[in-house]
Tab-separated table of C-alpha atoms in Angstrom:
chain	number	residue	atom	x	y	z
A	1	MET	CA	8.880	10.247	24.283
A	2	ILE	CA	8.330	11.839	20.822
A	3	LEU	CA	12.051	12.616	20.355
A	4	ASP	CA	12.546	8.997	21.130
A	5	LEU	CA	9.858	8.144	18.343
A	6	LEU	CA	11.853	10.596	15.817
A	7	ARG	CA	15.488	8.930	16.487
A	8	GLU	CA	13.813	5.627	15.863
A	9	LEU	CA	11.814	6.664	12.595
A	10	VAL	CA	15.122	8.198	11.495
A	11	GLY	CA	17.238	5.306	12.307
A	12	ILE	CA	15.074	3.120	9.826
A	13	ASP	CA	16.284	3.147	6.154
A	14	SER	CA	13.177	3.855	3.938
A	15	VAL	CA	14.592	5.399	0.919
A	16	ASN	CA	12.277	5.466	-2.353
A	17	PRO	CA	13.154	3.140	-4.453
A	18	GLU	CA	11.752	4.694	-7.333
A	19	LEU	CA	14.223	7.240	-6.619
A	20	VAL	CA	17.277	5.248	-6.032
A	21	PRO	CA	17.223	1.658	-7.495
A	22	GLY	CA	17.712	-1.017	-4.629
A	23	GLY	CA	16.429	1.632	-2.265
A	24	ALA	CA	14.962	-0.327	1.397
A	25	GLY	CA	11.627	1.185	0.478
A	26	GLU	CA	8.967	1.371	3.459
A	27	VAL	CA	8.235	-2.034	4.566
A	28	ALA	CA	10.876	-2.143	7.489
A	29	ILE	CA	9.423	1.684	8.927
A	30	ALA	CA	5.442	0.789	8.076
A	31	ASP	CA	6.236	-2.606	10.173
A	32	HIS	CA	7.317	-0.806	12.978
A	33	CYS	CA	4.721	2.155	12.728
A	34	ALA	CA	2.027	-0.819	12.517
A	35	ARG	CA	3.182	-2.320	15.943
A	36	TRP	CA	3.716	1.126	17.656
A	37	PHE	CA	-0.278	1.819	16.709
A	38	GLY	CA	-1.055	-1.628	17.908
A	39	GLU	CA	0.627	-1.383	21.118
A	40	ARG	CA	-1.294	1.319	22.037
A	41	GLY	CA	-4.617	0.304	20.947
A	42	PHE	CA	-5.440	1.394	17.667
A	43	GLU	CA	-6.968	-0.015	14.511
A	44	VAL	CA	-4.150	-0.706	12.213
A	45	HIS	CA	-5.014	-1.191	8.248
A	46	ARG	CA	-2.046	-2.426	6.306
A	47	LEU	CA	-2.892	-1.300	2.549
A	48	GLU	CA	-0.173	-2.838	-0.010
A	49	GLU	CA	-1.652	-2.728	-3.656
A	50	ARG	CA	1.893	-2.498	-4.807
A	51	PRO	CA	4.054	-5.322	-3.398
A	52	GLY	CA	6.846	-3.932	-1.280
A	53	ARG	CA	5.242	-0.649	-0.584
A	54	PRO	CA	3.030	-0.920	2.258
A	55	SER	CA	0.840	2.370	3.876
A	56	ILE	CA	-0.440	1.777	7.182
A	57	VAL	CA	-3.809	3.661	8.682
A	58	ALA	CA	-4.275	3.858	12.282
A	59	ILE	CA	-7.545	4.707	13.521
A	60	ALA	CA	-8.631	5.717	17.066
A	61	ARG	CA	-12.571	5.049	16.827
A	62	GLY	CA	-14.683	7.977	18.574
A	63	SER	CA	-17.703	7.080	20.429
A	64	GLY	CA	-20.126	8.238	17.511
A	65	GLY	CA	-21.336	11.979	16.514
A	66	GLY	CA	-18.322	13.851	16.111
A	67	ARG	CA	-15.944	14.888	13.041
A	68	SER	CA	-13.369	12.740	11.859
A	69	LEU	CA	-10.007	14.018	11.355
A	70	MET	CA	-6.890	12.377	9.159
A	71	PHE	CA	-3.372	12.967	9.333
A	72	ASN	CA	-1.028	12.221	6.612
A	73	GLY	CA	2.778	11.728	6.646
A	74	HIS	CA	4.906	10.086	4.064
A	75	LEU	CA	7.460	7.172	5.390
A	76	ASP	CA	9.869	7.724	2.207
A	77	THR	CA	13.024	9.312	1.841
A	78	VAL	CA	15.502	10.658	-0.701
A	79	GLY	CA	18.463	8.860	-0.904
A	80	LEU	CA	21.204	8.471	1.669
A	81	ALA	CA	24.064	9.003	-1.027
A	82	GLY	CA	26.445	12.173	-0.232
A	83	TYR	CA	25.028	12.872	3.089
A	84	ASP	CA	27.344	14.567	5.285
A	85	GLY	CA	27.773	12.412	8.229
A	86	ASP	CA	25.695	9.231	9.260
A	87	PRO	CA	22.121	9.971	7.605
A	88	LEU	CA	20.676	7.237	9.862
A	89	ALA	CA	22.396	8.060	13.516
A	90	ALA	CA	19.548	10.860	14.541
A	91	GLU	CA	22.028	12.658	16.461
A	92	GLU	CA	20.882	15.590	18.792
A	93	ARG	CA	23.208	18.541	18.233
A	94	ASP	CA	22.468	22.007	19.767
A	95	GLY	CA	18.688	21.269	19.748
A	96	ARG	CA	18.438	19.725	16.484
A	97	ILE	CA	17.823	16.492	15.248
A	98	HIS	CA	20.256	15.514	12.575
A	99	GLY	CA	19.705	12.860	9.697
A	100	ARG	CA	18.144	11.714	6.243
A	101	GLY	CA	14.193	12.422	6.739
A	102	THR	CA	14.278	14.297	9.636
A	103	PHE	CA	12.908	17.520	8.559
A	104	ASP	CA	11.151	16.020	5.194
A	105	MET	CA	9.195	14.503	7.407
A	106	LYS	CA	9.443	11.973	10.278
A	107	GLY	CA	9.470	14.938	12.534
A	108	GLY	CA	5.831	15.454	11.302
A	109	LEU	CA	5.040	11.596	11.207
A	110	ALA	CA	6.512	11.528	14.857
A	111	ALA	CA	4.027	14.296	15.978
A	112	MET	CA	0.899	13.113	14.609
A	113	MET	CA	1.540	9.724	16.020
A	114	VAL	CA	2.042	11.023	19.358
A	115	ALA	CA	-0.581	13.443	19.070
A	116	ALA	CA	-3.153	10.837	17.830
A	117	HIS	CA	-2.294	8.550	20.965
A	118	GLU	CA	-2.503	11.528	23.413
A	119	ALA	CA	-5.663	12.409	22.196
A	120	LYS	CA	-7.138	9.070	22.202
A	121	GLN	CA	-7.238	9.407	25.836
A	122	LEU	CA	-9.538	11.851	25.872
A	123	GLY	CA	-12.736	10.281	25.205
A	124	LEU	CA	-13.428	11.793	21.646
A	125	ARG	CA	-16.658	11.454	19.585
A	126	GLY	CA	-14.735	11.687	16.198
A	127	ASP	CA	-12.256	9.213	14.789
A	128	VAL	CA	-9.043	10.176	14.264
A	129	LEU	CA	-7.241	8.414	11.410
A	130	VAL	CA	-3.396	8.711	11.010
A	131	ALA	CA	-2.063	7.518	7.409
A	132	CYS	CA	1.788	6.958	7.184
A	133	VAL	CA	2.315	6.727	3.294
A	134	ALA	CA	4.345	5.198	0.802
A	135	ASP	CA	6.060	6.840	-2.183
A	136	GLU	CA	5.209	10.551	-1.696
A	137	GLU	CA	8.779	11.391	-2.830
A	138	PHE	CA	8.167	10.097	-6.271
A	139	GLY	CA	4.395	9.291	-7.181
A	140	SER	CA	2.163	9.695	-4.415
A	141	HIS	CA	0.845	6.153	-4.705
A	142	GLY	CA	0.625	5.520	-1.069
A	143	THR	CA	-2.077	8.602	-0.580
A	144	GLU	CA	-3.691	7.745	-3.564
A	145	GLU	CA	-4.370	4.087	-2.050
A	146	VAL	CA	-5.290	5.404	1.298
A	147	LEU	CA	-7.963	7.645	-0.388
A	148	ARG	CA	-9.851	4.774	-2.268
A	149	HIS	CA	-10.379	3.182	1.195
A	150	PHE	CA	-10.847	5.630	3.670
A	151	THR	CA	-12.308	9.178	4.038
A	152	ALA	CA	-12.782	11.978	6.546
A	153	ASP	CA	-14.604	15.100	7.456
A	154	ALA	CA	-10.952	17.234	7.382
A	155	ALA	CA	-7.495	16.114	6.793
A	156	ILE	CA	-3.862	17.647	8.027
A	157	VAL	CA	-0.872	16.983	5.985
A	158	ALA	CA	2.233	17.327	8.435
A	159	GLU	CA	5.162	18.236	5.938
A	160	PRO	CA	7.318	20.763	7.580
A	161	SER	CA	5.765	24.283	7.390
A	162	ASN	CA	8.007	25.501	10.351
A	163	LEU	CA	4.916	25.890	12.180
A	164	GLU	CA	3.314	28.398	9.402
A	165	LEU	CA	-0.022	27.557	8.092
A	166	THR	CA	0.209	26.463	4.453
A	167	VAL	CA	-3.124	26.697	2.536
A	168	ALA	CA	-1.854	26.672	-0.849
A	169	HIS	CA	0.890	25.087	-3.175
A	170	LYS	CA	1.671	24.739	-6.672
A	171	GLY	CA	1.109	21.959	-8.918
A	172	PHE	CA	3.174	20.464	-11.630
A	173	ALA	CA	2.597	19.131	-15.504
A	174	TRP	CA	5.325	17.036	-17.306
A	175	PHE	CA	5.473	16.690	-21.207
A	176	GLU	CA	7.544	15.429	-23.542
A	177	VAL	CA	7.931	17.199	-27.236
A	178	GLU	CA	9.372	15.424	-29.823
A	179	ILE	CA	10.368	17.239	-32.609
A	180	GLU	CA	10.451	15.368	-36.107
A	181	GLY	CA	13.154	15.746	-38.810
A	182	ARG	CA	14.617	13.368	-41.500
A	183	ALA	CA	17.387	11.229	-41.241
A	184	ALA	CA	19.957	11.680	-44.035
A	185	HIS	CA	23.819	11.527	-45.029
A	186	GLY	CA	25.656	14.861	-43.164
A	187	SER	CA	26.299	15.566	-46.919
A	188	ARG	CA	23.087	15.728	-48.516
A	189	PRO	CA	21.275	18.960	-47.006
A	190	ASP	CA	18.832	18.865	-49.729
A	191	LEU	CA	17.314	15.443	-47.912
A	192	GLY	CA	18.035	16.023	-44.385
A	193	ILE	CA	15.746	17.840	-41.643
A	194	ASP	CA	17.743	18.711	-38.851
A	195	ALA	CA	15.478	18.104	-35.669
A	196	ILE	CA	17.829	19.548	-33.321
A	197	VAL	CA	18.084	22.573	-35.300
A	198	LYS	CA	13.967	22.745	-35.403
A	199	ALA	CA	14.104	21.835	-31.864
A	200	GLY	CA	16.273	25.227	-31.306
A	201	HIS	CA	13.246	27.356	-32.491
A	202	PHE	CA	10.968	25.461	-29.880
A	203	LEU	CA	13.570	26.249	-26.971
A	204	VAL	CA	13.582	30.288	-27.905
A	205	ALA	CA	9.322	29.857	-27.859
A	206	LEU	CA	9.632	28.193	-24.577
A	207	GLU	CA	11.641	31.217	-22.888
A	208	GLU	CA	9.352	33.479	-24.169
A	209	TRP	CA	6.449	31.615	-22.756
A	210	GLN	CA	8.122	31.764	-19.391
A	211	ARG	CA	8.896	35.464	-19.834
A	212	ARG	CA	4.898	36.018	-20.604
A	213	LEU	CA	3.904	33.828	-17.170
A	214	GLY	CA	6.251	36.182	-15.299
A	215	ALA	CA	4.514	39.160	-16.321
A	216	GLY	CA	1.039	38.120	-16.360
A	217	ASP	CA	-1.497	37.454	-13.373
A	218	VAL	CA	0.104	36.343	-9.891
A	219	HIS	CA	-1.223	34.589	-7.101
A	220	PRO	CA	-1.268	36.235	-3.956
A	221	LEU	CA	0.867	33.258	-2.324
A	222	LEU	CA	2.240	31.552	-4.853
A	223	GLY	CA	3.050	33.953	-7.440
A	224	ALA	CA	3.445	33.304	-11.188
A	225	GLY	CA	3.343	29.643	-12.983
A	226	SER	CA	6.233	28.828	-14.527
A	227	VAL	CA	7.832	26.502	-17.329
A	228	HIS	CA	11.466	25.163	-18.142
A	229	ALA	CA	13.245	22.741	-20.147
A	230	SER	CA	14.231	19.580	-18.123
A	231	THR	CA	16.148	17.202	-20.510
A	232	ILE	CA	16.967	17.380	-24.196
A	233	ASP	CA	18.053	14.365	-26.246
A	234	GLY	CA	18.386	13.837	-30.194
A	235	GLY	CA	20.833	12.554	-33.080
A	236	GLN	CA	22.888	9.823	-33.430
A	237	GLU	CA	26.444	10.809	-34.645
A	238	ALA	CA	28.144	13.337	-36.392
A	239	SER	CA	27.735	12.785	-40.169
A	240	THR	CA	24.006	11.870	-40.245
A	241	TYR	CA	20.983	14.560	-39.726
A	242	PRO	CA	19.341	13.994	-36.336
A	243	ALA	CA	15.637	12.347	-37.716
A	244	ARG	CA	14.075	13.566	-33.805
A	245	CYS	CA	14.944	15.609	-30.811
A	246	ARG	CA	13.275	14.986	-27.613
A	247	VAL	CA	12.810	17.798	-25.210
A	248	THR	CA	11.032	17.162	-21.597
A	249	LEU	CA	9.397	20.147	-19.994
A	250	GLU	CA	7.905	20.689	-17.143
A	251	ARG	CA	5.123	23.517	-16.358
A	252	ARG	CA	4.457	24.517	-12.532
A	253	THR	CA	0.937	25.775	-12.190
A	254	VAL	CA	-0.964	27.718	-9.723
A	255	PRO	CA	-4.674	27.207	-8.861
A	256	GLY	CA	-6.976	28.156	-11.663
A	257	GLU	CA	-4.687	26.313	-14.067
A	258	THR	CA	-5.132	22.718	-15.019
A	259	THR	CA	-3.198	19.989	-17.028
A	260	GLU	CA	-5.703	20.180	-19.757
A	261	SER	CA	-5.422	24.276	-19.710
A	262	VAL	CA	-1.361	23.664	-19.990
A	263	ARG	CA	-1.225	21.320	-22.728
A	264	ALA	CA	-3.726	23.406	-24.973
A	265	GLU	CA	-1.273	26.482	-23.889
A	266	LEU	CA	1.759	24.057	-25.329
A	267	GLU	CA	0.016	22.911	-28.381
A	268	ALA	CA	-0.879	26.568	-29.394
A	269	LEU	CA	2.696	27.526	-29.138
A	270	LEU	CA	4.188	24.516	-31.281
A	271	ASP	CA	1.171	25.130	-33.978
A	272	GLY	CA	2.520	28.684	-33.920
A	273	LEU	CA	5.846	27.239	-34.938
A	274	VAL	CA	4.289	24.814	-37.485
A	275	ALA	CA	2.962	28.115	-39.461
A	276	THR	CA	6.106	29.762	-38.949
A	277	VAL	CA	9.038	27.762	-39.219
A	278	PRO	CA	9.645	25.613	-42.661
A	279	ASP	CA	9.406	21.733	-41.798
A	280	PHE	CA	8.626	22.047	-38.350
A	281	ARG	CA	6.830	19.004	-37.156
A	282	TYR	CA	6.012	17.927	-33.611
A	283	ARG	CA	4.485	15.204	-31.204
A	284	VAL	CA	3.405	15.618	-27.529
A	285	VAL	CA	3.120	13.034	-24.881
A	286	GLN	CA	1.559	14.157	-21.585
A	287	GLY	CA	3.716	12.810	-18.938
A	288	LEU	CA	2.608	13.030	-14.971
A	289	GLY	CA	0.438	15.720	-13.768
A	290	ARG	CA	-0.683	17.096	-10.474
A	291	PRO	CA	-3.009	19.926	-9.606
A	292	PRO	CA	-2.431	23.085	-7.629
A	293	PHE	CA	-3.955	23.072	-3.837
A	294	GLN	CA	-5.815	26.164	-2.483
A	295	ALA	CA	-7.737	25.529	0.779
A	296	ASP	CA	-10.829	27.027	1.654
A	297	ARG	CA	-9.189	29.452	4.609
A	298	GLU	CA	-12.938	29.746	6.199
A	299	SER	CA	-13.121	25.850	6.654
A	300	PRO	CA	-13.574	24.526	10.218
A	301	ILE	CA	-9.967	22.673	9.973
A	302	VAL	CA	-7.863	25.806	9.082
A	303	ALA	CA	-9.961	27.704	11.640
A	304	CYS	CA	-9.547	24.967	14.381
A	305	LEU	CA	-5.677	24.278	13.601
A	306	ALA	CA	-4.811	28.261	13.459
A	307	ALA	CA	-6.964	28.499	16.698
A	308	GLN	CA	-4.771	25.982	18.398
A	309	ALA	CA	-1.260	27.127	16.886
A	310	GLU	CA	-2.080	30.775	18.132
A	311	LYS	CA	-2.508	29.721	21.689
A	312	GLU	CA	0.569	27.500	21.580
A	313	LEU	CA	2.864	29.981	19.661
A	314	GLY	CA	1.531	33.256	21.524
A	315	HIS	CA	0.571	34.822	18.189
A	316	PRO	CA	-1.653	33.914	15.004
A	317	PRO	CA	0.685	31.683	12.903
A	318	VAL	CA	2.003	33.017	9.761
A	319	ILE	CA	-0.160	31.849	6.300
A	320	ARG	CA	1.977	30.876	3.560
A	321	GLY	CA	2.198	29.295	0.419
A	322	GLU	CA	4.657	26.593	-1.164
A	323	PRO	CA	6.314	26.144	-4.659
A	324	PHE	CA	6.386	22.662	-3.981
A	325	TRP	CA	3.701	20.139	-4.869
A	326	THR	CA	2.220	18.056	-1.795
A	327	ASP	CA	-0.418	15.112	-1.087
A	328	CYS	CA	-3.024	18.075	0.197
A	329	ALA	CA	-3.987	18.300	-3.542
A	330	LEU	CA	-4.953	14.883	-3.562
A	331	TYR	CA	-7.277	15.374	-0.377
A	332	ASP	CA	-8.629	18.261	-1.962
A	333	ALA	CA	-9.473	16.422	-5.230
A	334	ALA	CA	-11.418	13.848	-3.020
A	335	GLY	CA	-13.372	16.051	-1.361
A	336	ILE	CA	-11.389	16.162	2.149
A	337	PRO	CA	-10.943	19.882	3.549
A	338	CYS	CA	-7.170	19.806	3.911
A	339	VAL	CA	-4.585	22.163	5.274
A	340	LEU	CA	-0.375	21.453	5.819
A	341	TYR	CA	1.292	22.300	9.076
A	342	GLY	CA	4.658	20.836	10.171
A	343	ALA	CA	7.636	20.934	12.181
A	344	GLY	CA	10.650	23.268	11.863
A	345	GLY	CA	14.067	22.642	10.516
A	346	ALA	CA	16.091	22.438	6.856
A	347	GLY	CA	17.820	20.549	4.713
A	348	ALA	CA	15.370	18.590	3.036
A	349	HIS	CA	16.666	16.616	0.264
A	350	ALA	CA	20.377	17.997	0.953
A	351	ALA	CA	23.187	16.839	2.361
A	352	THR	CA	22.582	17.986	6.000
A	353	GLU	CA	19.080	17.536	7.238
A	354	TRP	CA	17.733	18.614	11.039
A	355	ALA	CA	14.775	18.925	12.679
A	356	ASP	CA	14.488	21.784	15.324
A	357	ALA	CA	13.350	19.385	18.442
A	358	ALA	CA	11.242	22.089	20.137
A	359	SER	CA	9.057	22.529	17.176
A	360	VAL	CA	8.509	18.837	16.882
A	361	GLU	CA	7.295	18.940	20.644
A	362	ARG	CA	5.013	22.092	20.047
A	363	LEU	CA	3.586	20.613	16.907
A	364	ALA	CA	2.107	17.421	18.600
A	365	ARG	CA	0.970	19.731	21.245
A	366	ILE	CA	-0.948	21.736	18.672
A	367	PHE	CA	-2.015	18.659	16.951
A	368	THR	CA	-3.371	16.896	19.971
A	369	ALA	CA	-5.547	20.123	20.784
A	370	THR	CA	-6.757	20.428	17.426
A	371	ILE	CA	-7.811	16.685	17.414
A	372	ALA	CA	-9.697	17.343	21.008
A	373	ASP	CA	-11.278	20.812	19.686
A	374	PHE	CA	-12.036	19.113	16.274
A	375	CYS	CA	-13.303	15.808	17.185
A	376	ALA	CA	-14.675	16.541	20.243
């Protein structure tokens, strides 16, 4: 049943249109999930504040008095261009299901859907909520919308983790730094201020910032924070002093760091250049920022999931952190204890992607047992 569902989900094009203009989006796959849950007696809610970008929340109501548990999985994928083979075929070879989104993360999506259905038959006291969300691959607007309407006593995000327990991940903050110069004819160095040359001082300072981060305190699971320049743009033509040079940077953060603390670090660095580099002027525009995540390893959901994983695997699950960002941080910010746990495989965003079929089946069994324990 679960591998059939996985093949169905992979066969539905759900490329995020924010990443690929004209991408199919989540409408067709959200419709499919809503029908699947409806046919199995779930209470089904469709959230669509952004037209054409729906999320589905399916609920199995308990008899009352038990803890509620929400699962989260995203419907969208990255693009299909450049995929090696048919990205929607969901072909099985040597125990692997191949196709775009198998690993990231329709394997986890199928596992949480089937687990909720199996657990629904057990006469639970607590509610089970399954959030199938839009837009995780770009802005996570789907999970944000879900959390404005629903809550739970705990949550599990089913992103792929190779059946290892993820209790922390990094955050990020994006900034645009515009270095200001003065336009003038290329023959008039007495009038012009070269914004691109001034930006060179900033890039050198950025490299030193990265060195300091790497040499500083490290998180036991995540290591150190980091910073890098992402894009650079400036100038008009060869015969004119550039009036501006724009550098976009990304700062990856660890628990204890915030977008505000990063901005303060950045502005201190830039103010140091103002004090030491003649005619250095700048403007900072803050972009998207997402907080890092760290679960309470003593929380009931972490203990419960770890215990059920150990029963299935025959050994305690590996505890890990991730360098990338996930929707776990949004649940944590909403006050919902959360943990990440998902299937095995490889190839997220790559030319070849696959999910390990056996791990998807094991994941569903672990999720079913966790629901039975946590919501009983």
